[in-house]
Amino acid sequence: MDDITYVGLDVHKATVCVAVAESGRGGEVRQVGVFESRPENLCKMAARLSKGDRRLSFCYEAGPCGYGLHRLLTGCEHMSTPERKCIGGPE
């Protein structure tokens, strides 16, 4: 079965807040935690979430912190799909 875990990241300079949503209509949604924004912590978290042949789909803001995160996750061999946060409606 093709399982996807959707990973939402609220990225800040010093920390990253992580939440996950399991695929499927009844998939569980939960907060994983807040981690220090260090490459080894984020790679370890992504490896733990991808156990059992789960594909990860990341969602985070594209911005100063998000671009570095994209490069990091791509380098850790995890698929990363950046999303742009829209405040006040589409432009």
The first five atom37 places (N, CA, C, CB, O) and aatype in JSON, in Angstrom:
{
  "aatype": [12, 3, 3, 9, 16, 18, 19, 7, 10, 3, 19, 8, 11, 0, 16, 19, 4, 19, 0, 19, 0, 6, 15, 7, 1, 7, 7, 6, 19, 1, 5, 19, 7, 19, 13, 6, 15, 1, 14, 6, 2, 10, 4, 11, 12, 0, 0, 1, 10, 15, 11, 7, 3, 1, 1, 10, 15, 13, 4, 18, 6, 0, 7, 14, 4, 7, 18, 7, 10, 8, 1, 10, 10, 16, 7, 4, 6, 8, 12, 15, 16, 14, 6, 1, 11, 4, 9, 7, 7, 14, 6],
  "atom_mask": [
    [1, 1, 1, 1, 1],
    [1, 1, 1, 1, 1],
    [1, 1, 1, 1, 1],
    [1, 1, 1, 1, 1],
    [1, 1, 1, 1, 1],
    [1, 1, 1, 1, 1],
    [1, 1, 1, 1, 1],
    [1, 1, 1, 0, 1],
    [1, 1, 1, 1, 1],
    [1, 1, 1, 1, 1],
    [1, 1, 1, 1, 1],
    [1, 1, 1, 1, 1],
    [1, 1, 1, 1, 1],
    [1, 1, 1, 1, 1],
    [1, 1, 1, 1, 1],
    [1, 1, 1, 1, 1],
    [1, 1, 1, 1, 1],
    [1, 1, 1, 1, 1],
    [1, 1, 1, 1, 1],
    [1, 1, 1, 1, 1],
    [1, 1, 1, 1, 1],
    [1, 1, 1, 1, 1],
    [1, 1, 1, 1, 1],
    [1, 1, 1, 0, 1],
    [1, 1, 1, 1, 1],
    [1, 1, 1, 0, 1],
    [1, 1, 1, 0, 1],
    [1, 1, 1, 1, 1],
    [1, 1, 1, 1, 1],
    [1, 1, 1, 1, 1],
    [1, 1, 1, 1, 1],
    [1, 1, 1, 1, 1],
    [1, 1, 1, 0, 1],
    [1, 1, 1, 1, 1],
    [1, 1, 1, 1, 1],
    [1, 1, 1, 1, 1],
    [1, 1, 1, 1, 1],
    [1, 1, 1, 1, 1],
    [1, 1, 1, 1, 1],
    [1, 1, 1, 1, 1],
    [1, 1, 1, 1, 1],
    [1, 1, 1, 1, 1],
    [1, 1, 1, 1, 1],
    [1, 1, 1, 1, 1],
    [1, 1, 1, 1, 1],
    [1, 1, 1, 1, 1],
    [1, 1, 1, 1, 1],
    [1, 1, 1, 1, 1],
    [1, 1, 1, 1, 1],
    [1, 1, 1, 1, 1],
    [1, 1, 1, 1, 1],
    [1, 1, 1, 0, 1],
    [1, 1, 1, 1, 1],
    [1, 1, 1, 1, 1],
    [1, 1, 1, 1, 1],
    [1, 1, 1, 1, 1],
    [1, 1, 1, 1, 1],
    [1, 1, 1, 1, 1],
    [1, 1, 1, 1, 1],
    [1, 1, 1, 1, 1],
    [1, 1, 1, 1, 1],
    [1, 1, 1, 1, 1],
    [1, 1, 1, 0, 1],
    [1, 1, 1, 1, 1],
    [1, 1, 1, 1, 1],
    [1, 1, 1, 0, 1],
    [1, 1, 1, 1, 1],
    [1, 1, 1, 0, 1],
    [1, 1, 1, 1, 1],
    [1, 1, 1, 1, 1],
    [1, 1, 1, 1, 1],
    [1, 1, 1, 1, 1],
    [1, 1, 1, 1, 1],
    [1, 1, 1, 1, 1],
    [1, 1, 1, 0, 1],
    [1, 1, 1, 1, 1],
    [1, 1, 1, 1, 1],
    [1, 1, 1, 1, 1],
    [1, 1, 1, 1, 1],
    [1, 1, 1, 1, 1],
    [1, 1, 1, 1, 1],
    [1, 1, 1, 1, 1],
    [1, 1, 1, 1, 1],
    [1, 1, 1, 1, 1],
    [1, 1, 1, 1, 1],
    [1, 1, 1, 1, 1],
    [1, 1, 1, 1, 1],
    [1, 1, 1, 0, 1],
    [1, 1, 1, 0, 1],
    [1, 1, 1, 1, 1],
    [1, 1, 1, 1, 1]
  ],
  "atom_positions": [
    [[0.84, -1.19, 0.0], [0.0, 0.0, 0.0], [0.88, 1.24, 0.0], [-0.95, 0.0, 1.22], [1.92, 1.27, 0.65]],
    [[0.47, 2.25, -0.72], [1.24, 3.47, -0.85], [0.83, 4.45, 0.24], [1.04, 4.1, -2.26], [-0.16, 5.17, 0.1]],
    [[1.59, 4.49, 1.32], [1.28, 5.38, 2.44], [2.04, 6.69, 2.31], [1.61, 4.71, 3.78], [3.25, 6.7, 2.06]],
    [[1.33, 7.78, 2.47], [1.95, 9.1, 2.47], [1.7, 9.72, 3.83], [1.4, 10.0, 1.32], [0.58, 9.67, 4.34]],
    [[2.72, 10.29, 4.4], [2.58, 11.08, 5.62], [2.83, 12.53, 5.25], [3.57, 10.6, 6.75], [3.9, 12.87, 4.73]],
    [[1.85, 13.37, 5.5], [1.98, 14.8, 5.22], [2.58, 15.47, 6.45], [0.59, 15.44, 4.84], [2.07, 15.31, 7.56]],
    [[3.65, 16.2, 6.24], [4.39, 16.81, 7.34], [4.32, 18.33, 7.19], [5.87, 16.32, 7.37], [4.81, 18.88, 6.21]],
    [[3.7, 18.99, 8.16], [3.62, 20.45, 8.16], [4.69, 21.01, 9.08], [0.0, 0.0, 0.0], [4.83, 20.56, 10.22]],
    [[5.43, 21.98, 8.59], [6.53, 22.57, 9.35], [6.3, 24.07, 9.5], [7.88, 22.3, 8.68], [6.13, 24.78, 8.51]],
    [[6.31, 24.54, 10.73], [6.28, 25.98, 11.01], [7.71, 26.37, 11.34], [5.26, 26.36, 12.19], [8.19, 26.13, 12.45]],
    [[8.38, 26.98, 10.37], [9.82, 27.19, 10.44], [10.14, 28.58, 10.98], [10.45, 27.0, 9.06], [9.61, 29.59, 10.51]],
    [[11.01, 28.61, 11.97], [11.54, 29.85, 12.53], [13.05, 29.75, 12.56], [10.96, 30.12, 13.96], [13.61, 28.68, 12.31]],
    [[13.71, 30.83, 12.86], [15.17, 30.83, 12.87], [15.73, 29.82, 13.87], [15.7, 32.23, 13.2], [16.67, 29.09, 13.54]],
    [[15.19, 29.75, 15.07], [15.74, 28.89, 16.12], [15.0, 27.56, 16.28], [15.71, 29.62, 17.43], [15.58, 26.59, 16.78]],
    [[13.73, 27.49, 15.86], [12.94, 26.28, 16.09], [12.09, 25.93, 14.87], [12.05, 26.46, 17.32], [11.84, 26.75, 13.99]],
    [[11.64, 24.67, 14.86], [10.71, 24.18, 13.85], [9.62, 23.4, 14.58], [11.43, 23.28, 12.77], [9.92, 22.47, 15.33]],
    [[8.36, 23.78, 14.38], [7.23, 23.06, 14.95], [6.74, 22.07, 13.88], [6.08, 24.04, 15.4], [6.49, 22.45, 12.74]],
    [[6.6, 20.8, 14.28], [6.28, 19.74, 13.33], [4.94, 19.11, 13.66], [7.39, 18.67, 13.32], [4.67, 18.76, 14.81]],
    [[4.08, 18.97, 12.64], [2.8, 18.27, 12.77], [2.69, 17.31, 11.59], [1.58, 19.27, 12.82], [3.21, 17.58, 10.51]],
    [[2.01, 16.19, 11.8], [1.84, 15.21, 10.72], [0.37, 14.86, 10.55], [2.66, 13.94, 11.01], [-0.42, 14.91, 11.49]],
    [[0.02, 14.49, 9.33], [-1.31, 14.0, 9.0], [-1.12, 12.74, 8.18], [-2.18, 15.08, 8.22], [-0.45, 12.76, 7.15]],
    [[-1.71, 11.64, 8.63], [-1.63, 10.38, 7.9], [-2.55, 10.45, 6.69], [-2.0, 9.17, 8.8], [-3.56, 11.16, 6.72]],
    [[-2.21, 9.72, 5.64], [-3.03, 9.75, 4.42], [-4.37, 9.07, 4.65], [-2.29, 9.07, 3.26], [-4.54, 8.28, 5.58]],
    [[-5.29, 9.39, 3.8], [-6.63, 8.8, 3.9], [-7.6, 9.71, 4.63], [0.0, 0.0, 0.0], [-7.21, 10.59, 5.39]],
    [[-8.86, 9.47, 4.37], [-9.91, 10.32, 4.93], [-9.94, 10.28, 6.46], [-11.25, 9.89, 4.39], [-10.23, 11.3, 7.08]],
    [[-9.65, 9.15, 7.06], [-9.68, 9.02, 8.51], [-8.3, 9.09, 9.13], [0.0, 0.0, 0.0], [-8.12, 8.67, 10.28]],
    [[-7.32, 9.62, 8.4], [-5.95, 9.67, 8.88], [-5.8, 10.53, 10.13], [0.0, 0.0, 0.0], [-6.46, 11.55, 10.28]],
    [[-4.93, 10.08, 11.01], [-4.67, 10.8, 12.26], [-3.86, 12.06, 11.99], [-3.93, 9.89, 13.27], [-2.96, 12.07, 11.15]],
    [[-4.19, 13.13, 12.72], [-3.45, 14.38, 12.67], [-2.93, 14.65, 14.07], [-4.35, 15.58, 12.14], [-3.68, 14.63, 15.04]],
    [[-1.62, 14.91, 14.16], [-1.05, 15.14, 15.49], [0.17, 16.03, 15.4], [-0.69, 13.81, 16.15], [0.84, 16.11, 14.37]],
    [[0.45, 16.71, 16.51], [1.67, 17.5, 16.61], [2.78, 16.59, 17.09], [1.48, 18.73, 17.56], [2.62, 15.87, 18.08]],
    [[3.91, 16.62, 16.41], [5.06, 15.81, 16.79], [5.86, 16.53, 17.86], [5.95, 15.5, 15.56], [6.3, 15.91, 18.83]],
    [[6.05, 17.83, 17.69], [6.79, 18.6, 18.69], [7.48, 19.79, 18.09], [0.0, 0.0, 0.0], [7.36, 20.08, 16.9]],
    [[8.22, 20.48, 18.94], [9.01, 21.64, 18.53], [10.48, 21.26, 18.71], [8.64, 22.94, 19.37], [10.89, 20.81, 19.78]],
    [[11.25, 21.43, 17.64], [12.64, 21.02, 17.64], [13.55, 22.21, 17.39], [12.88, 19.94, 16.6], [13.17, 23.18, 16.73]],
    [[14.75, 22.12, 17.92], [15.77, 23.12, 17.62], [16.09, 23.0, 16.13], [17.06, 22.93, 18.51], [16.23, 21.89, 15.6]],
    [[16.19, 24.12, 15.48], [16.39, 24.14, 14.03], [17.85, 23.85, 13.7], [15.97, 25.51, 13.44], [18.63, 24.74, 13.37]],
    [[18.21, 22.56, 13.79], [19.56, 22.1, 13.48], [19.44, 20.99, 12.44], [20.31, 21.6, 14.77], [18.55, 20.14, 12.54]],
    [[20.33, 20.98, 11.45], [20.23, 19.99, 10.37], [20.14, 18.54, 10.86], [21.41, 20.12, 9.46], [19.33, 17.77, 10.35]],
    [[20.96, 18.17, 11.84], [20.93, 16.77, 12.3], [19.61, 16.41, 12.96], [22.08, 16.52, 13.28], [19.15, 15.28, 12.83]],
    [[18.98, 17.35, 13.66], [17.67, 17.1, 14.28], [16.6, 16.89, 13.22], [17.27, 18.27, 15.21], [15.77, 15.99, 13.34]],
    [[16.61, 17.72, 12.19], [15.59, 17.65, 11.15], [15.74, 16.4, 10.29], [15.64, 18.88, 10.28], [14.74, 15.79, 9.91]],
    [[16.97, 16.01, 9.98], [17.19, 14.78, 9.21], [16.78, 13.56, 10.01], [18.67, 14.66, 8.78], [16.2, 12.63, 9.46]],
    [[17.07, 13.56, 11.3], [16.7, 12.44, 12.17], [15.18, 12.33, 12.26], [17.33, 12.62, 13.58], [14.62, 11.23, 12.21]],
    [[14.5, 13.48, 12.41], [13.04, 13.5, 12.48], [12.43, 12.97, 11.18], [12.53, 14.93, 12.78], [11.49, 12.18, 11.21]],
    [[12.96, 13.4, 10.04], [12.44, 12.95, 8.75], [12.68, 11.44, 8.57], [13.09, 13.73, 7.6], [11.81, 10.74, 8.05]],
    [[13.83, 10.95, 8.98], [14.11, 9.51, 8.88], [13.16, 8.71, 9.75], [15.58, 9.22, 9.28], [12.68, 7.65, 9.34]],
    [[12.88, 9.2, 10.96], [11.96, 8.5, 11.86], [10.54, 8.46, 11.29], [11.96, 9.19, 13.24], [9.86, 7.44, 11.38]],
    [[10.1, 9.57, 10.7], [8.75, 9.63, 10.14], [8.6, 8.77, 8.88], [8.39, 11.07, 9.82], [7.49, 8.34, 8.57]],
    [[9.69, 8.52, 8.17], [9.6, 7.77, 6.91], [9.79, 6.27, 7.1], [10.64, 8.28, 5.93], [9.82, 5.54, 6.11]],
    [[9.91, 5.8, 8.33], [10.07, 4.35, 8.56], [8.87, 3.59, 8.03], [10.26, 4.06, 10.07], [7.75, 4.11, 7.99]],
    [[9.12, 2.35, 7.62], [8.03, 1.52, 7.09], [7.67, 1.87, 5.66], [0.0, 0.0, 0.0], [6.53, 1.67, 5.25]],
    [[8.63, 2.38, 4.9], [8.41, 2.73, 3.48], [7.36, 3.8, 3.27], [8.02, 1.51, 2.71], [6.7, 3.83, 2.23]],
    [[7.19, 4.67, 4.23], [6.24, 5.79, 4.07], [6.9, 6.9, 3.26], [5.77, 6.32, 5.45], [8.06, 7.25, 3.49]],
    [[6.14, 7.43, 2.34], [6.6, 8.61, 1.61], [6.21, 9.84, 2.41], [6.0, 8.66, 0.15], [5.13, 9.88, 3.01]],
    [[7.07, 10.82, 2.43], [6.79, 12.06, 3.13], [6.53, 13.17, 2.14], [7.96, 12.44, 4.06], [7.21, 13.29, 1.12]],
    [[5.54, 13.98, 2.44], [5.25, 15.17, 1.66], [5.26, 16.34, 2.62], [3.87, 15.05, 0.9], [4.41, 16.44, 3.5]],
    [[6.25, 17.23, 2.46], [6.44, 18.35, 3.38], [5.72, 19.59, 2.88], [7.92, 18.64, 3.56], [5.64, 19.85, 1.68]],
    [[5.21, 20.35, 3.82], [4.55, 21.62, 3.52], [5.08, 22.66, 4.5], [2.99, 21.49, 3.62], [5.03, 22.45, 5.71]],
    [[5.58, 23.76, 3.98], [6.11, 24.84, 4.81], [6.14, 26.11, 3.98], [7.54, 24.49, 5.34], [5.96, 26.08, 2.76]],
    [[6.36, 27.21, 4.65], [6.4, 28.49, 3.97], [7.7, 28.62, 3.17], [6.27, 29.64, 4.98], [8.77, 28.28, 3.65]],
    [[7.57, 29.11, 1.97], [8.76, 29.42, 1.19], [9.22, 30.81, 1.6], [8.48, 29.34, -0.36], [8.5, 31.79, 1.4]],
    [[10.37, 30.89, 2.17], [10.91, 32.16, 2.64], [12.35, 31.97, 3.07], [0.0, 0.0, 0.0], [12.96, 30.96, 2.73]],
    [[12.9, 32.91, 3.8], [14.31, 32.82, 4.19], [14.67, 31.52, 4.9], [14.66, 33.99, 5.08], [15.72, 30.95, 4.62]],
    [[13.83, 31.05, 5.79], [14.11, 29.79, 6.5], [13.69, 28.58, 5.67], [13.39, 29.76, 7.86], [14.33, 27.53, 5.74]],
    [[12.65, 28.72, 4.89], [12.12, 27.6, 4.11], [13.02, 27.14, 2.99], [0.0, 0.0, 0.0], [13.06, 25.95, 2.68]],
    [[13.76, 28.05, 2.35], [14.63, 27.66, 1.25], [15.78, 26.78, 1.75], [15.18, 28.9, 0.55], [16.12, 25.8, 1.1]],
    [[16.36, 27.13, 2.88], [17.41, 26.3, 3.46], [16.88, 24.94, 3.85], [0.0, 0.0, 0.0], [17.56, 23.93, 3.69]],
    [[15.66, 24.91, 4.38], [15.02, 23.66, 4.76], [14.79, 22.77, 3.54], [13.68, 23.94, 5.47], [15.0, 21.56, 3.61]],
    [[14.38, 23.36, 2.44], [14.18, 22.6, 1.2], [15.48, 21.92, 0.77], [13.65, 23.52, 0.07], [15.49, 20.74, 0.44]],
    [[16.57, 22.68, 0.78], [17.86, 22.1, 0.4], [18.27, 20.98, 1.35], [18.94, 23.19, 0.37], [18.79, 19.96, 0.92]],
    [[18.03, 21.18, 2.65], [18.39, 20.17, 3.64], [17.6, 18.88, 3.43], [18.14, 20.71, 5.06], [18.19, 17.8, 3.39]],
    [[16.29, 18.98, 3.29], [15.44, 17.79, 3.13], [15.72, 17.08, 1.81], [13.97, 18.18, 3.21], [15.68, 15.85, 1.75]],
    [[15.99, 17.82, 0.77], [16.35, 17.22, -0.51], [17.68, 16.49, -0.38], [16.43, 18.29, -1.62], [17.84, 15.4, -0.93]],
    [[18.62, 17.07, 0.35], [19.91, 16.43, 0.58], [19.8, 15.19, 1.44], [0.0, 0.0, 0.0], [20.62, 14.28, 1.31]],
    [[18.81, 15.13, 2.31], [18.57, 13.94, 3.15], [17.75, 12.9, 2.4], [17.84, 14.34, 4.45], [17.35, 11.89, 2.97]],
    [[17.52, 13.14, 1.1], [16.77, 12.24, 0.23], [15.3, 12.12, 0.62], [17.4, 10.88, 0.24], [14.71, 11.05, 0.48]],
    [[14.72, 13.19, 1.1], [13.3, 13.21, 1.41], [12.63, 14.19, 0.46], [13.03, 13.6, 2.9], [13.11, 15.31, 0.25]],
    [[11.51, 13.75, -0.1], [10.77, 14.6, -1.03], [10.23, 15.8, -0.29], [9.63, 13.82, -1.69], [9.72, 15.68, 0.83]],
    [[10.34, 16.95, -0.89], [9.93, 18.18, -0.24], [9.11, 19.03, -1.2], [11.14, 18.96, 0.27], [9.57, 19.33, -2.3]],
    [[7.92, 19.41, -0.8], [7.05, 20.23, -1.61], [6.78, 21.54, -0.89], [5.73, 19.5, -1.94], [5.93, 21.58, 0.0]],
    [[7.51, 22.62, -1.24], [7.28, 23.88, -0.54], [5.94, 24.5, -0.89], [8.38, 24.85, -0.87], [5.5, 24.43, -2.04]],
    [[5.31, 25.08, 0.06], [4.04, 25.77, -0.14], [4.2, 27.21, 0.29], [2.89, 25.08, 0.64], [4.97, 27.52, 1.2]],
    [[3.48, 28.07, -0.36], [3.51, 29.49, 0.0], [2.32, 29.8, 0.86], [3.53, 30.39, -1.25], [1.19, 29.49, 0.49]],
    [[2.55, 30.41, 1.98], [1.45, 30.79, 2.86], [0.76, 32.01, 2.27], [1.94, 31.07, 4.31], [1.42, 32.98, 1.89]],
    [[-0.52, 31.96, 2.2], [-1.3, 33.05, 1.61], [-2.09, 33.74, 2.71], [-2.25, 32.53, 0.49], [-2.97, 33.13, 3.33]],
    [[-1.78, 34.98, 2.96], [-2.5, 35.75, 3.98], [-3.36, 36.79, 3.27], [-1.51, 36.43, 4.98], [-2.85, 37.57, 2.46]],
    [[-4.64, 36.81, 3.56], [-5.53, 37.82, 2.97], [-6.04, 37.45, 1.59], [0.0, 0.0, 0.0], [-6.48, 38.32, 0.85]],
    [[-5.97, 36.18, 1.23], [-6.51, 35.75, -0.06], [-5.45, 35.67, -1.13], [0.0, 0.0, 0.0], [-4.33, 36.14, -0.94]],
    [[-5.8, 35.06, -2.24], [-4.82, 34.89, -3.32], [-4.45, 36.21, -3.94], [-5.36, 33.95, -4.4], [-5.24, 37.15, -3.98]],
    [[-3.23, 36.26, -4.43], [-2.76, 37.5, -5.1], [-2.96, 37.39, -6.58], [-1.27, 37.76, -4.8], [-2.63, 38.32, -7.32]]
  ]
}
